[in-house]
Short mmCIF file of C-alpha atoms and ligand atoms in Angstrom, two decimals:
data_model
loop_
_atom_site.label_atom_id
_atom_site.label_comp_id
_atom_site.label_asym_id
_atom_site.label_seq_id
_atom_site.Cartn_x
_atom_site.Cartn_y
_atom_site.Cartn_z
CA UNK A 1 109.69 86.52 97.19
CA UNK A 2 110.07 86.92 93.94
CA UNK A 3 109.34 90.33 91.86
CA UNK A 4 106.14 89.02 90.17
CA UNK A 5 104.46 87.44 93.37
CA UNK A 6 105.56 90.66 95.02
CA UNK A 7 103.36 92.75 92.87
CA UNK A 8 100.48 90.24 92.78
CA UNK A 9 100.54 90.63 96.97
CA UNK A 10 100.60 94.64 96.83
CA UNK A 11 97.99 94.76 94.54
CA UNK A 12 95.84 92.44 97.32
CA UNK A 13 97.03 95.13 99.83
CA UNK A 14 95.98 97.52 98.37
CA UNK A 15 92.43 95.97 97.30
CA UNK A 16 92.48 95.62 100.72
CA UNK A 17 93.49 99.06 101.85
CA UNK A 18 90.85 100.68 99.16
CA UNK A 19 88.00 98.92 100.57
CA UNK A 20 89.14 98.72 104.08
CA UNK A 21 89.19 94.61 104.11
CA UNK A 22 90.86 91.89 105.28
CA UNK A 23 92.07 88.15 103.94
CA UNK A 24 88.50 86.10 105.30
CA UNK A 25 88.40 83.00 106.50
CA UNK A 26 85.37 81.14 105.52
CA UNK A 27 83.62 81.04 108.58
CA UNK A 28 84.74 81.42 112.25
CA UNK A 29 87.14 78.84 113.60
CA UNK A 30 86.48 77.71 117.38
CA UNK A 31 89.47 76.02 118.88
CA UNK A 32 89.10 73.96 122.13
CA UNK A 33 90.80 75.49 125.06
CA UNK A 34 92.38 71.99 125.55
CA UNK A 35 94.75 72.79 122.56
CA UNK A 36 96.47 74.43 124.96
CA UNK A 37 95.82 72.54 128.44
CA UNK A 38 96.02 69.10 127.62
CA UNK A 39 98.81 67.02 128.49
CA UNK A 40 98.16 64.12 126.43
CA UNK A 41 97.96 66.26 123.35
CA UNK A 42 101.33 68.04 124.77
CA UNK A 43 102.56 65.01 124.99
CA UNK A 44 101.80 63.59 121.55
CA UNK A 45 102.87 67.18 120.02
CA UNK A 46 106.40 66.40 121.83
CA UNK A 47 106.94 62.72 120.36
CA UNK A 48 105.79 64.19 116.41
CA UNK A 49 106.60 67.27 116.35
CA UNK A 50 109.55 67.41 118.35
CA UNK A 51 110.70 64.71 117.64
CA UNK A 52 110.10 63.46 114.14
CA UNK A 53 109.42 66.38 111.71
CA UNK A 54 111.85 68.62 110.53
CA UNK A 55 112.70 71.40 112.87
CA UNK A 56 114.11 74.93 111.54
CA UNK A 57 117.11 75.47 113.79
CA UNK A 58 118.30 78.96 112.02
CA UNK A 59 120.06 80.43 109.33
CA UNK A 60 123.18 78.83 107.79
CA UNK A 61 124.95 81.82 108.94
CA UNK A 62 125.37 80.19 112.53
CA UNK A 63 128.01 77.84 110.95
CA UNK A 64 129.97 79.87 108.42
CA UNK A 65 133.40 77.65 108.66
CA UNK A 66 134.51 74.04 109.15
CA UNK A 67 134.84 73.34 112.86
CA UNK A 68 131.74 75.54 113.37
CA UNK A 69 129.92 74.18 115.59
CA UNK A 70 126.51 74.69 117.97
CA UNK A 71 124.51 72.43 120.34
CA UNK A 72 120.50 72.74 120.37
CA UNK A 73 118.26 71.23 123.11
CA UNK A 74 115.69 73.24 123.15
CA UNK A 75 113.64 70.13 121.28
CA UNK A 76 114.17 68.19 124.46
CA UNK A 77 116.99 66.04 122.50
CA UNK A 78 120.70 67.20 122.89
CA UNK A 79 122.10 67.97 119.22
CA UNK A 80 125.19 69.03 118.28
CA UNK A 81 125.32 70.74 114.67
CA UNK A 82 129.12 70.72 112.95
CA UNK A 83 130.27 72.31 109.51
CA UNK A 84 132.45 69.64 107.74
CA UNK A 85 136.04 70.22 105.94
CA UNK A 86 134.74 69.82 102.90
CA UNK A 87 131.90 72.22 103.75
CA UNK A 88 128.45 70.34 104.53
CA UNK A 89 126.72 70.75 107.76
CA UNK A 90 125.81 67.36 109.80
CA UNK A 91 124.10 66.63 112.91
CA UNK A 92 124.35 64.23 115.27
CA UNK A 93 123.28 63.44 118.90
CA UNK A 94 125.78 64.99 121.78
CA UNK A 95 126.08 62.08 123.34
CA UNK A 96 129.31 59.64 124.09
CA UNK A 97 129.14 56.15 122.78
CA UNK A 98 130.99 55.15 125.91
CA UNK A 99 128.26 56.37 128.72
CA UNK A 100 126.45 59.32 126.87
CA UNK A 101 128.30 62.17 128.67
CA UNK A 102 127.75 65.30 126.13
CA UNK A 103 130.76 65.50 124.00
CA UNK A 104 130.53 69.34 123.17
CA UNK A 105 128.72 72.30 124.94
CA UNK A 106 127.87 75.72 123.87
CA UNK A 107 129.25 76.86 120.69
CA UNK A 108 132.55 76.97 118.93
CA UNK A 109 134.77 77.24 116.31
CA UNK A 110 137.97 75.67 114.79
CA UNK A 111 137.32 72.49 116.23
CA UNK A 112 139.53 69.72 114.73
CA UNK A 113 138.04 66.93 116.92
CA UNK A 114 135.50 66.60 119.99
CA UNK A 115 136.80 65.19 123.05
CA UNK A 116 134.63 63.70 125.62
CA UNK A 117 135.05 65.38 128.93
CA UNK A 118 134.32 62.18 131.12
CA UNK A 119 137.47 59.92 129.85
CA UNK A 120 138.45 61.29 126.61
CA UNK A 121 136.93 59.25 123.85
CA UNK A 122 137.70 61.59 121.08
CA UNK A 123 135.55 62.24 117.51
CA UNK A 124 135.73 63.96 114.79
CA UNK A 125 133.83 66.43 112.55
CA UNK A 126 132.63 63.67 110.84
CA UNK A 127 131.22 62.45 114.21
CA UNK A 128 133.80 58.86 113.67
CA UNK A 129 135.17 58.03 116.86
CA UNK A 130 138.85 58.44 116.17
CA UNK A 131 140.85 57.26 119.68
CA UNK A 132 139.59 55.96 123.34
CA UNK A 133 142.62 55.67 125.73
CA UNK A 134 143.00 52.51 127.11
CA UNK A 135 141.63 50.97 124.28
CA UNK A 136 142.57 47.50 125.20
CA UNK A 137 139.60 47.23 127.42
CA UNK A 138 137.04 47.71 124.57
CA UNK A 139 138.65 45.89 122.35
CA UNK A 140 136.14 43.68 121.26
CA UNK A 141 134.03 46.70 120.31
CA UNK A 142 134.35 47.78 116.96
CA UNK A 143 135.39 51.67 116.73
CA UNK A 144 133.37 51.70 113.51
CA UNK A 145 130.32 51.12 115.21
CA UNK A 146 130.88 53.71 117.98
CA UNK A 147 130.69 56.86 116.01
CA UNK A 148 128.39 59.95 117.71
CA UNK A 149 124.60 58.88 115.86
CA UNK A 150 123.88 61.00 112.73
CA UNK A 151 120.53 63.11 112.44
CA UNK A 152 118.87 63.88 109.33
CA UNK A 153 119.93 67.28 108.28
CA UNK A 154 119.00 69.28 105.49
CA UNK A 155 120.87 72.85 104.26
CA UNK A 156 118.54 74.56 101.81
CA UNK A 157 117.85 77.67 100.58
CA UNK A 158 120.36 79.33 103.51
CA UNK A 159 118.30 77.67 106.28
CA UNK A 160 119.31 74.63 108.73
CA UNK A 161 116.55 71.91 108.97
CA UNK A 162 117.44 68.69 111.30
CA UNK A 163 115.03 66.05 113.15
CA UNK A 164 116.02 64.97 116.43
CA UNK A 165 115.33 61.19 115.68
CA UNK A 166 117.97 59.54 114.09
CA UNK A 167 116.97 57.92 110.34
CA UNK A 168 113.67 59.73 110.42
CA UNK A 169 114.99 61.69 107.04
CA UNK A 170 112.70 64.35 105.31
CA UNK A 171 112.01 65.50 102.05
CA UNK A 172 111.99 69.58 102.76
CA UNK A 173 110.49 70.70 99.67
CA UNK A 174 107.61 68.24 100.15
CA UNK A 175 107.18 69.97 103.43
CA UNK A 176 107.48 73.65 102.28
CA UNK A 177 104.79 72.36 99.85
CA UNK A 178 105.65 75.43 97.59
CA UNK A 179 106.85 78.13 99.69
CA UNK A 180 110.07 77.14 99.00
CA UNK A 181 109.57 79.34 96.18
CA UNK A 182 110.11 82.20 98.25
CA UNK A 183 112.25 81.43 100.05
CA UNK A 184 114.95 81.08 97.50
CA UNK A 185 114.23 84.40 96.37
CA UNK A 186 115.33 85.84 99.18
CA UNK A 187 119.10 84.75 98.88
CA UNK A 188 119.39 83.69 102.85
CA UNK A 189 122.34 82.16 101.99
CA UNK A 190 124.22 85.10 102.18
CA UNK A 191 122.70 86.62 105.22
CA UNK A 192 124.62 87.39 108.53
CA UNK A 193 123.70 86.49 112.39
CA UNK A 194 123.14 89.58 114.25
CA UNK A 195 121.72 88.60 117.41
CA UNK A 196 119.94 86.04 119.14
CA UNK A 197 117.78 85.94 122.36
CA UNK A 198 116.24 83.40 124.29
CA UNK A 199 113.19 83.63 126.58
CA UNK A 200 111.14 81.38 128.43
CA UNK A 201 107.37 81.94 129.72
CA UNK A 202 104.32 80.60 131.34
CA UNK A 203 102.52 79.93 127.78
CA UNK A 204 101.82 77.04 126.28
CA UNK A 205 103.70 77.33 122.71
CA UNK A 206 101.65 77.22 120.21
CA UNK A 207 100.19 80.59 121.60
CA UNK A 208 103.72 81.67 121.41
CA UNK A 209 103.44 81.13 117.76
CA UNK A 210 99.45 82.47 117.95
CA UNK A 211 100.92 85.71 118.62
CA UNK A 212 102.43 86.80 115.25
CA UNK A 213 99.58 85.29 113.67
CA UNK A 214 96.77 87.71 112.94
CA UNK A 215 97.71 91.98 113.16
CA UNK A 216 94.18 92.31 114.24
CA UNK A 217 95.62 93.63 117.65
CA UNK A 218 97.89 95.92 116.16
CA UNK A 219 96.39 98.93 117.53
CA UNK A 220 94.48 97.95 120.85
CA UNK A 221 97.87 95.93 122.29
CA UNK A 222 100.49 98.30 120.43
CA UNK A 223 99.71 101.62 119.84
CA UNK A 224 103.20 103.35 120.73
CA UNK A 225 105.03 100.47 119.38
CA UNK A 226 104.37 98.47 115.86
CA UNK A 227 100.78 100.39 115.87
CA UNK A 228 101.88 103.18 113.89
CA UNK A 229 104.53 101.15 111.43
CA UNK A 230 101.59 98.55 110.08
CA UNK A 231 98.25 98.90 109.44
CA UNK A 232 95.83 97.00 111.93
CA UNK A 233 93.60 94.39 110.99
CA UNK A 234 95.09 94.10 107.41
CA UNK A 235 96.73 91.03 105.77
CA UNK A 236 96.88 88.31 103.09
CA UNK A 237 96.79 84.80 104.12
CA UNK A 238 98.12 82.04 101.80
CA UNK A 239 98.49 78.19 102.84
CA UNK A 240 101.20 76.35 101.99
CA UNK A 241 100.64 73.02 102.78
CA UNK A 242 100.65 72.98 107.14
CA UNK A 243 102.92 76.19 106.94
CA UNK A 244 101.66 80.06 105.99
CA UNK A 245 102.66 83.25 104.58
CA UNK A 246 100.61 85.72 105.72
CA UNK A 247 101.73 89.60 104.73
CA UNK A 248 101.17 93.01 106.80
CA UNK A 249 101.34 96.42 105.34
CA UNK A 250 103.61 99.18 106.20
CA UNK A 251 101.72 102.27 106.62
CA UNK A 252 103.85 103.45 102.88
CA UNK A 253 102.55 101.12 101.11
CA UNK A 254 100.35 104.14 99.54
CA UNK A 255 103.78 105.30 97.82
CA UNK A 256 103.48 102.03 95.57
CA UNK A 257 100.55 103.48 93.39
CA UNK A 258 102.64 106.14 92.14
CA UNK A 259 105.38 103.68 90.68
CA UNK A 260 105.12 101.62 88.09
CA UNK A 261 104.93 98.13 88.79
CA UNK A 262 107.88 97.04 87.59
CA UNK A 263 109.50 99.72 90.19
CA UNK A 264 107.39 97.97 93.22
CA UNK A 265 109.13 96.61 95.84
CA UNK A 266 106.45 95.36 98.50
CA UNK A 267 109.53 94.27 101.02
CA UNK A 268 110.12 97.58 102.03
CA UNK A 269 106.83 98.76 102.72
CA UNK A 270 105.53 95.25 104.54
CA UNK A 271 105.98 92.44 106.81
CA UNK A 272 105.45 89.26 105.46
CA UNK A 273 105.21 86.46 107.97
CA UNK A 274 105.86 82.94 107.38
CA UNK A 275 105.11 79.69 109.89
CA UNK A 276 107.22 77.16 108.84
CA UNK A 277 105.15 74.10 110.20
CA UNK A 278 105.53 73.21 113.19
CA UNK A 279 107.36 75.61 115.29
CA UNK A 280 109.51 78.31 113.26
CA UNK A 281 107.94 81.86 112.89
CA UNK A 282 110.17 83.67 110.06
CA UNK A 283 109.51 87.63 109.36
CA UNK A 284 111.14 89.27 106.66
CA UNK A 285 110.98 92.59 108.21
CA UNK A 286 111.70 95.08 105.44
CA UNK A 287 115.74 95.53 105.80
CA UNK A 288 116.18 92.53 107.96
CA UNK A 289 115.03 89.28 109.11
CA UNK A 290 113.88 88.07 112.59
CA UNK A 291 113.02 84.26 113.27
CA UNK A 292 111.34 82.65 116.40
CA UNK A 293 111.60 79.51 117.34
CA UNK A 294 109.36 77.93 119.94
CA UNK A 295 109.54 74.83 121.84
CA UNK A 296 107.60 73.56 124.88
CA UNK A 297 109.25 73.45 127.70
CA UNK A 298 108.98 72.17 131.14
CA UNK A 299 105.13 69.98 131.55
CA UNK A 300 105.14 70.64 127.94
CA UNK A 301 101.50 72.30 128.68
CA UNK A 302 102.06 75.88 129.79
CA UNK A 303 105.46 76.67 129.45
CA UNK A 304 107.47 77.65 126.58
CA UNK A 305 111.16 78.05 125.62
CA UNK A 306 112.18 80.01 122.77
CA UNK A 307 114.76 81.95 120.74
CA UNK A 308 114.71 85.01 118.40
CA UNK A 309 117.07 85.84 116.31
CA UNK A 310 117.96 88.90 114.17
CA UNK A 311 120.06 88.28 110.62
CA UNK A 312 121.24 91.02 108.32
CA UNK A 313 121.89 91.30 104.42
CA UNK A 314 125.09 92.97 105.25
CA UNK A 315 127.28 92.62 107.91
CA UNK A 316 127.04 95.21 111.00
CA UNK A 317 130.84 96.80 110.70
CA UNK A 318 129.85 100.19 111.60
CA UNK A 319 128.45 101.89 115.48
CA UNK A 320 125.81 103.23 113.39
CA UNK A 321 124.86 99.77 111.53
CA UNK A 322 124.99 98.06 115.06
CA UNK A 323 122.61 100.90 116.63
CA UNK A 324 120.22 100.71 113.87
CA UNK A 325 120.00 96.62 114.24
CA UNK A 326 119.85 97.26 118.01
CA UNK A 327 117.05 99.61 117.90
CA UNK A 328 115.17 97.06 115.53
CA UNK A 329 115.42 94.31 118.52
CA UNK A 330 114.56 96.66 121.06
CA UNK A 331 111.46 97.68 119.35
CA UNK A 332 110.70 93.76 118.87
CA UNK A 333 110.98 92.80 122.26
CA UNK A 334 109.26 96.02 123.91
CA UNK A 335 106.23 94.79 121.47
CA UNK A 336 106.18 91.08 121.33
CA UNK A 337 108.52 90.23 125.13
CA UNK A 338 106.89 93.93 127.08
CA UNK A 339 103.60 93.61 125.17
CA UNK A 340 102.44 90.37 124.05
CA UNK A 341 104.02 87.73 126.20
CA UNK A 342 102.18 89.21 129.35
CA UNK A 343 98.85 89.49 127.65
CA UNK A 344 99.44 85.78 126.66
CA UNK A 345 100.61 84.67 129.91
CA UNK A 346 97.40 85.90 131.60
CA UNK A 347 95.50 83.85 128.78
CA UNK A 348 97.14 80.64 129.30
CA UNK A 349 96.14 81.16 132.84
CA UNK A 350 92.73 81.53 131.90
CA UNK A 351 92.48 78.56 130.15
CA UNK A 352 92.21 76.24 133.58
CA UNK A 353 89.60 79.45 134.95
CA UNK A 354 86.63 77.19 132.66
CA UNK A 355 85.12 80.55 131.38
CA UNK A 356 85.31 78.43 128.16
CA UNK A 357 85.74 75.56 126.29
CA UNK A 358 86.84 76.98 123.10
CA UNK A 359 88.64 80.38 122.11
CA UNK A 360 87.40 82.17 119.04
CA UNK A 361 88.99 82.82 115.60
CA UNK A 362 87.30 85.48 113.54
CA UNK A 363 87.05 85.50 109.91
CA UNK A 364 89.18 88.10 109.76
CA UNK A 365 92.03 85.72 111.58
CA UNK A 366 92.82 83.15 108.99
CA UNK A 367 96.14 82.66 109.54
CA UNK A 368 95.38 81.35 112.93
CA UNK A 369 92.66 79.05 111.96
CA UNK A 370 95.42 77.77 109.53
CA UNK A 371 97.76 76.92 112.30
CA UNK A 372 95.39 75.29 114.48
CA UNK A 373 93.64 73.14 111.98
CA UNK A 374 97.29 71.80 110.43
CA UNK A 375 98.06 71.05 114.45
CA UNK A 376 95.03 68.92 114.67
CA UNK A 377 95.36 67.76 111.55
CA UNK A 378 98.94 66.45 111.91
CA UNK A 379 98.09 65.11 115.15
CA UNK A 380 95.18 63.07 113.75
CA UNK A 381 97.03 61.78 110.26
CA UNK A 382 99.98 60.03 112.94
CA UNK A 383 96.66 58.11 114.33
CA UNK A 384 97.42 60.20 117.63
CA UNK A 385 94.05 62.79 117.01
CA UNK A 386 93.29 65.52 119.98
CA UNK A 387 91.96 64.77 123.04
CA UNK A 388 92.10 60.90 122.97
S1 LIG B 401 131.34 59.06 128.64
FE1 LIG B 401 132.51 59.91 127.06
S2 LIG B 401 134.46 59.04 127.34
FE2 LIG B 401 133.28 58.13 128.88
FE1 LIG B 402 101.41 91.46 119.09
#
């Protein structure tokens, strides 16, 4: 973020602080249960936004070198991400143009070529197919046309977009519809992978996503863990097109009034929270940053698969470095994997009880409303709408 929006969102804060408020919605937001229990809707959110829009897959840290490479499929599509020679990133689906075995698993590095497992066809970074042994018997296929299908991928400021469909390119910036702005402030590019983590649960996922999306609970769920770093039921909210920033404030952020402004820097003493629309929940976390990265799983309905990640400014080379970034994941999975999850997993399941038909989002949960409404609103402008 950069220094002068920085000091436009403490001064909010602390309005905010002063008079004990909150960023308002306009009214209260009630969002039908089925949001999270209906399988046609799952099943259109799976075909757009799993399929077609552009999906944050992490920071370009994952793939420092050429031959770097990684496979993804938590989108339900098996991609395999490569760094070039020349340095660019591609994409492409990891699957054989002979009979679709996958041509790479896990992930690697130094690869010169891929080489299918089932009888060898060999490609390279570039995804080309470069040799199939006997090659007689295909003859009258063109090699040219048998190279691994290309994804749209974009490598902006330090993060990896793709879209699992092939052709379906995006413009990112269009997307980011502004917060690109911060973003590039941040200098991502330079960042380093600490550590990554995936989990699975019985939630549907946008209430995986619901979960860092209003600090309201701070200090009823989390008392002995985030409780006492943030304050409770205190944030901005700003819309960016579908996606959000919405900012939290360290329990220093007091120390700010006795600096002069030009001296403020409202990183250290917040959390600022970004959805990148649809399924990408990025925290710049004071000395670090965390992403999550949810994707339905299973029915599509009620289970979820995701992955968080830790990166670094600096690379951990010291014990002391690596205990410091391991007690910052510990403390984010005993609140949001020991603390949240469970709550949420009892709420999914109380969904199909009927108590309801709608859940309610308070005034003081904007960021939420935000979410929801972009969902519905996406849903409805591909001519799919909810519940039909
Ligand atoms: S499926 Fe890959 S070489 Fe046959
Ligand atoms: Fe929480």
């Amino acid at each position: 973020m950069l220094h002068q929006d920085q000091v436009d969102q403490a001064r909010k804060l602390l309005d905010h602080l002063h008079g004990r408020t909150t960023a308002l919605a306009e009214g209260v937001y009630r969002n039908p249960v089925t949001d999270y229990t209906c399988p046609q809707q799952a099943a259109r959110e799976r075909a757009l936004f799993f399929r077609r829009f552009p999906l944050c897959i992490g920071l370009s840290c994952l793939l420092t070198k050429a031959g770097d490479f990684l496979t993804h499929d938590y989108a339900g599509v098996p991609i395999l991400l490569v760094r070039q020679s020349e340095g660019p990133l591609r994409a492409f689906l990891n699957v054989c143009r002979h009979r679709g075995a996958r041509v790479a698993e896990g992930k690697g590095a130094g690869a010169r070529d891929f080489s299918c497992p089932y009888h060898g066809w060999s490609y390279g970074l570039d995804g080309a197919l470069l040799a199939r042994p006997a090659d007689g018997a295909f003859a009258e296929i063109d090699k040219a046309g048998c190279s691994l299908r290309e994804l749209p991928l974009v490598e902006k400021y330090g993060l990896i977009w793709t879209s699992p469909t092939p052709g379906a390119g995006f413009d990112i910036d269009a997307h980011l519809a502004g917060l690109e702005r911060d973003l590039a402030a941040y200098g991502l590019a330079s960042y380093h992978h600490y550590e990554t983590r995936v989990l699975q649960r019985r939630i549907n996922w946008k209430v995986a996503v619901d979960t860092f999306l209003e600090l309201y609970h701070l200090n009823v769920l989390h008392p002995r863990t985030v409780g006492p770093i943030l304050y409770s039921n205190l944030a901005t909210f700003d819309a960016f097109g579908r996606n959000l920033r919405m900012i939290g404030a360290r329990r220093t952020i007091g120390a700010l009034r006795d600096l002069p402004e030009a001296e403020w820097d409202l990183i250290r003493h917040s959390a600022i929270i970004y959805v990148l629309f649809p399924n990408t929940v990025l925290i710049v976390q004071g000395d670090h940053l965390e992403t999550w990265h949810m994707f339905p799983a299973g029915n599509g309905v009620d289970e979820c698969r995701m992955y968080a990640s830790l990166y670094t400014p600096e690379p951990a080379l010291t014990d002391s470095a690596r205990r410091h970034w391991d007690r910052n994941m510990e403390l984010l999975m005993a609140t949001v994997e020991k603390e949240d999850f469970p709550l949420s997993e009892g709420m999914q399941r109380g969904f199909y009880s009927g108590a309801q038909r709608e859940v309610t989002f308070g005034r003081n949960e904007p960021s939420l409303q935000h979410f929801h409404k972009s969902v519905a609103e996406a849903l409805a402008a591909s001519g799919g709408g909810i519940g039909g």
